[in-house]
Amino acid sequence: MPDAIVIEFPRAVPEEMRKDVRAKLFYAHPLVAAVELAPDGSAATFRLREPVATPPELLGENARKIVTDMVSGFIPIRHKVYFDQRQVTPRHAGDISRELLDGGHIFRLGQGQYGFGPLFSQLMRVFDGMFRAFGAAQGAAEHAFPTLIPVETLHRCDYFTSFPHAVSFVHHLPESIADIERFMVSSTGKDLAHLDFAAARVENVLSPAVCYHVYHSLEGVRLSPAEAGRTFLCKGKCFRYEAGNMTSPERMWDFSMREIVFVGSREFVAAGREASLAWLTDLLTGLGLKCSIETATDPFFAGDAMKKKLFQKSLQLKLEILVDIPSDGHALAVGSQNIHQSFFGNAFHITQDNGEPVHTGCTAFGVERFVLAFLAQYGLDDRHWPECVRAPYAAAP
Amino acid sequence: MPDAIVIEFPRAVPEEMRKDVRAKLFYAHPLVAAVELAPDGSAATFRLREPVATPPELLGENARKIVTDMVSGFIPIRHKVYFDQRQVTPRHAGDISRELLDGGHIFRLGQGQYGFGPLFSQLMRVFDGMFRAFGAAQGAAEHAFPTLIPVETLHRCDYFTSFPHAVSFVHHLPESIADIERFMVSSTGKDLAHLDFAAARVENVLSPAVCYHVYHSLEGVRLSPAEAGRTFLCKGKCFRYEAGNMTSPERMWDFSMREIVFVGSREFVAAGREASLAWLTDLLTGLGLKCSIETATDPFFAGDAMKKKLFQKSLQLKLEILVDIPSDGHALAVGSQNIHQSFFGNAFHITQDNGEPVHTGCTAFGVERFVLAFLAQYGLDDRHWPECVRAPYAAAP
């Protein structure tokens, strides 16, 4: 039995694509537990979850297909840095995920599922409060949204063709006492993984972002002549299944998102981006984090993914807040600013007063990631935190 | 085609069981859209989602089985009222769900799925703050928990045999590019309901309560001699699928729960109940709500449900906060106080210093329901709200 399987690629993976390619290689086979790219990008080493007699044929075939699709569509695109604070030297250098887990501040409860003790959950409220204050300053209307989202709604957001690998489907037993009693009998074992769910209908999924609910709730709305646009402050749990990539609290299946959503004319949404970037710049300067704000692309699955990425990056539709994780120097995306042009206005028939579809944009934070990145650079001792965090933390709850 | 189908029962349903029986009759057949019991409890009228040529045979068979199982196991149990404030005359009498939906304060986004505008979401924060203050007074450690919960964890809580009808199963596509691409092609239609999910493995579900995470996170813990017990303040989204019962914002599939969880000796948990009831009494008095706190039972599915209910009620393990909805005078459960004895201590091997399994108990609020019940009695104009709500509402965010 091979302990590790090496797959060689027809073309080497260019340096700037390796992170993306590695993340996608987890979808080469359900048994993949770990992936490592060769230093020259010409091959990958896979480790499997369970021992197998011979390497699964599909693994090599799928891995080569993933690489070929991604590399053949690759076009280098000009990258822009909007805000650069990477000259900062963080005061903490330890492995924060390890420290949080060992210290009982975070505990793993399942695949990509974590619970948070007092230190972490109070910091989540502190950063959440900063985001809410920005929303209030923008005159945003506060909204709360559900976690479930109908398949039909997410379909209109093009999610199933863009990110099918990340979808969490939800179903329930049929409303029939006979089926339910059959299930009760069969579930007395410990593993439901292989139960027969043939009769189940999937009509809902877990929402991968909060702003989809906003567009859905505005379906058919026409802005009044007095409105350049509307601003929403919203919060919700979000879900993105990331297979074997979910090995630390940096990448959770189940996380909290805060969003400010701008809906209106193109100018209104552009002004929302400007205000967001000005606020973010102040916030990141005040926090003294080693970080940057840069152009980015979404992790589309495959198919015409490169076309979508090219479009997104060349128009600078997506900006990411990247915070340095000092223990090994990689950058963690803790939030983003996105411009969707008229995509959601068209999808949900939301129009400006002139009858044209609205433009939309959003500024989003992954709350747990923001806290994690902050702690990575400052450590767990609150005496070393900047005053803008320490004061509200000390005042909580 | 019959517009409505009448099923007669072998035995009439006693008055005190009718609410429970009606709720379960939605599980007689997947097509059931509405159920009405005859005034004497001897029959029910079903309306279906779609027209059918002949009434489905299973409907009658299942409906009679549900009624027979529930009625034959019925034993009248002494009911105790712990707190009675039902003499209050609420100042508002309108249909609050209608007013909230019509006024755009709540909007329906899917089955049992609702979004909340500024008024409602700010009130959620106000009531949440009261609950957090109680937790702080109890010295509770604040925790945040995920929404997903592994099948294995919930299995140990006996959930699949107690409430199988309410479970929301979660799955993702297999980590295999071929399966994912097949899904992308098939998902270009608008309805995923009948897609082939045969390859999907269900390893996680949506958590139906927050406290299960607490017990899971304490697995194998032994309290120290210095600890009579530990108190947790936690919050999370919870999910209970309730089929055709989910016709208004009073009954959501997807809702927010706040819990104070007591883990320790029998005396520690009993003291937690006493403190919770004293605080609840003060809170409900201060709010001036027409309400009561009474013994209750959980909505177990079937099978030995009556035995479980009898056990629960005779030992007064579950108390419910029932708030009057003035528009039609029914009572809405907005929270509960539960004693689990050593059930979770045994299930998760959590022990006291003396080696005995810990006892546990929890005081839980349905946040949206609490807000809804408050508004039902006070209406939407904040000038009429009691000062203990108005002041923090005005101070938000």
PDB file of C-alpha atoms in Angstrom, chain B residues 11-21 66-79 297 303-310 313:
ATOM      1  CA  ARG B  11     -61.329   7.177  19.811  1.00  0.00           C
ATOM      2  CA  ALA B  12     -61.996  10.870  20.379  1.00  0.00           C
ATOM      3  CA  VAL B  13     -58.925  12.982  21.261  1.00  0.00           C
ATOM      4  CA  PRO B  14     -59.207  14.361  24.834  1.00  0.00           C
ATOM      5  CA  GLU B  15     -59.309  18.126  25.034  1.00  0.00           C
ATOM      6  CA  GLU B  16     -55.902  18.522  26.741  1.00  0.00           C
ATOM      7  CA  MET B  17     -54.162  16.545  23.978  1.00  0.00           C
ATOM      8  CA  ARG B  18     -55.646  18.262  20.944  1.00  0.00           C
ATOM      9  CA  LYS B  19     -52.888  20.833  20.384  1.00  0.00           C
ATOM     10  CA  ASP B  20     -50.184  18.116  20.451  1.00  0.00           C
ATOM     11  CA  VAL B  21     -52.187  15.724  18.293  1.00  0.00           C
ATOM     12  CA  ILE B  66     -50.876   8.770  15.222  1.00  0.00           C
ATOM     13  CA  VAL B  67     -54.107   9.355  17.175  1.00  0.00           C
ATOM     14  CA  THR B  68     -54.300   5.801  18.521  1.00  0.00           C
ATOM     15  CA  ASP B  69     -50.664   5.830  19.669  1.00  0.00           C
ATOM     16  CA  MET B  70     -50.990   9.191  21.354  1.00  0.00           C
ATOM     17  CA  VAL B  71     -54.429   8.679  22.952  1.00  0.00           C
ATOM     18  CA  SER B  72     -53.790   5.133  24.191  1.00  0.00           C
ATOM     19  CA  GLY B  73     -50.651   6.266  26.020  1.00  0.00           C
ATOM     20  CA  PHE B  74     -52.336   9.271  27.588  1.00  0.00           C
ATOM     21  CA  ILE B  75     -52.380   9.568  31.366  1.00  0.00           C
ATOM     22  CA  PRO B  76     -53.602  12.834  32.918  1.00  0.00           C
ATOM     23  CA  ILE B  77     -50.712  14.302  34.917  1.00  0.00           C
ATOM     24  CA  ARG B  78     -50.918  16.911  37.601  1.00  0.00           C
ATOM     25  CA  HIS B  79     -50.111  20.266  36.110  1.00  0.00           C
ATOM     26  CA  THR B 297     -43.414  18.301  28.194  1.00  0.00           C
ATOM     27  CA  GLY B 303     -43.367   5.405  20.034  1.00  0.00           C
ATOM     28  CA  ASP B 304     -42.725   5.652  23.749  1.00  0.00           C
ATOM     29  CA  ALA B 305     -43.366   9.396  23.669  1.00  0.00           C
ATOM     30  CA  MET B 306     -46.072   9.217  26.337  1.00  0.00           C
ATOM     31  CA  LYS B 307     -43.760   7.409  28.719  1.00  0.00           C
ATOM     32  CA  LYS B 308     -41.139  10.111  28.256  1.00  0.00           C
ATOM     33  CA  LYS B 309     -43.774  12.816  28.724  1.00  0.00           C
ATOM     34  CA  LEU B 310     -45.102  11.185  31.869  1.00  0.00           C
ATOM     35  CA  LYS B 313     -44.068  15.981  33.749  1.00  0.00           C
TER      36      LYS B 313
END
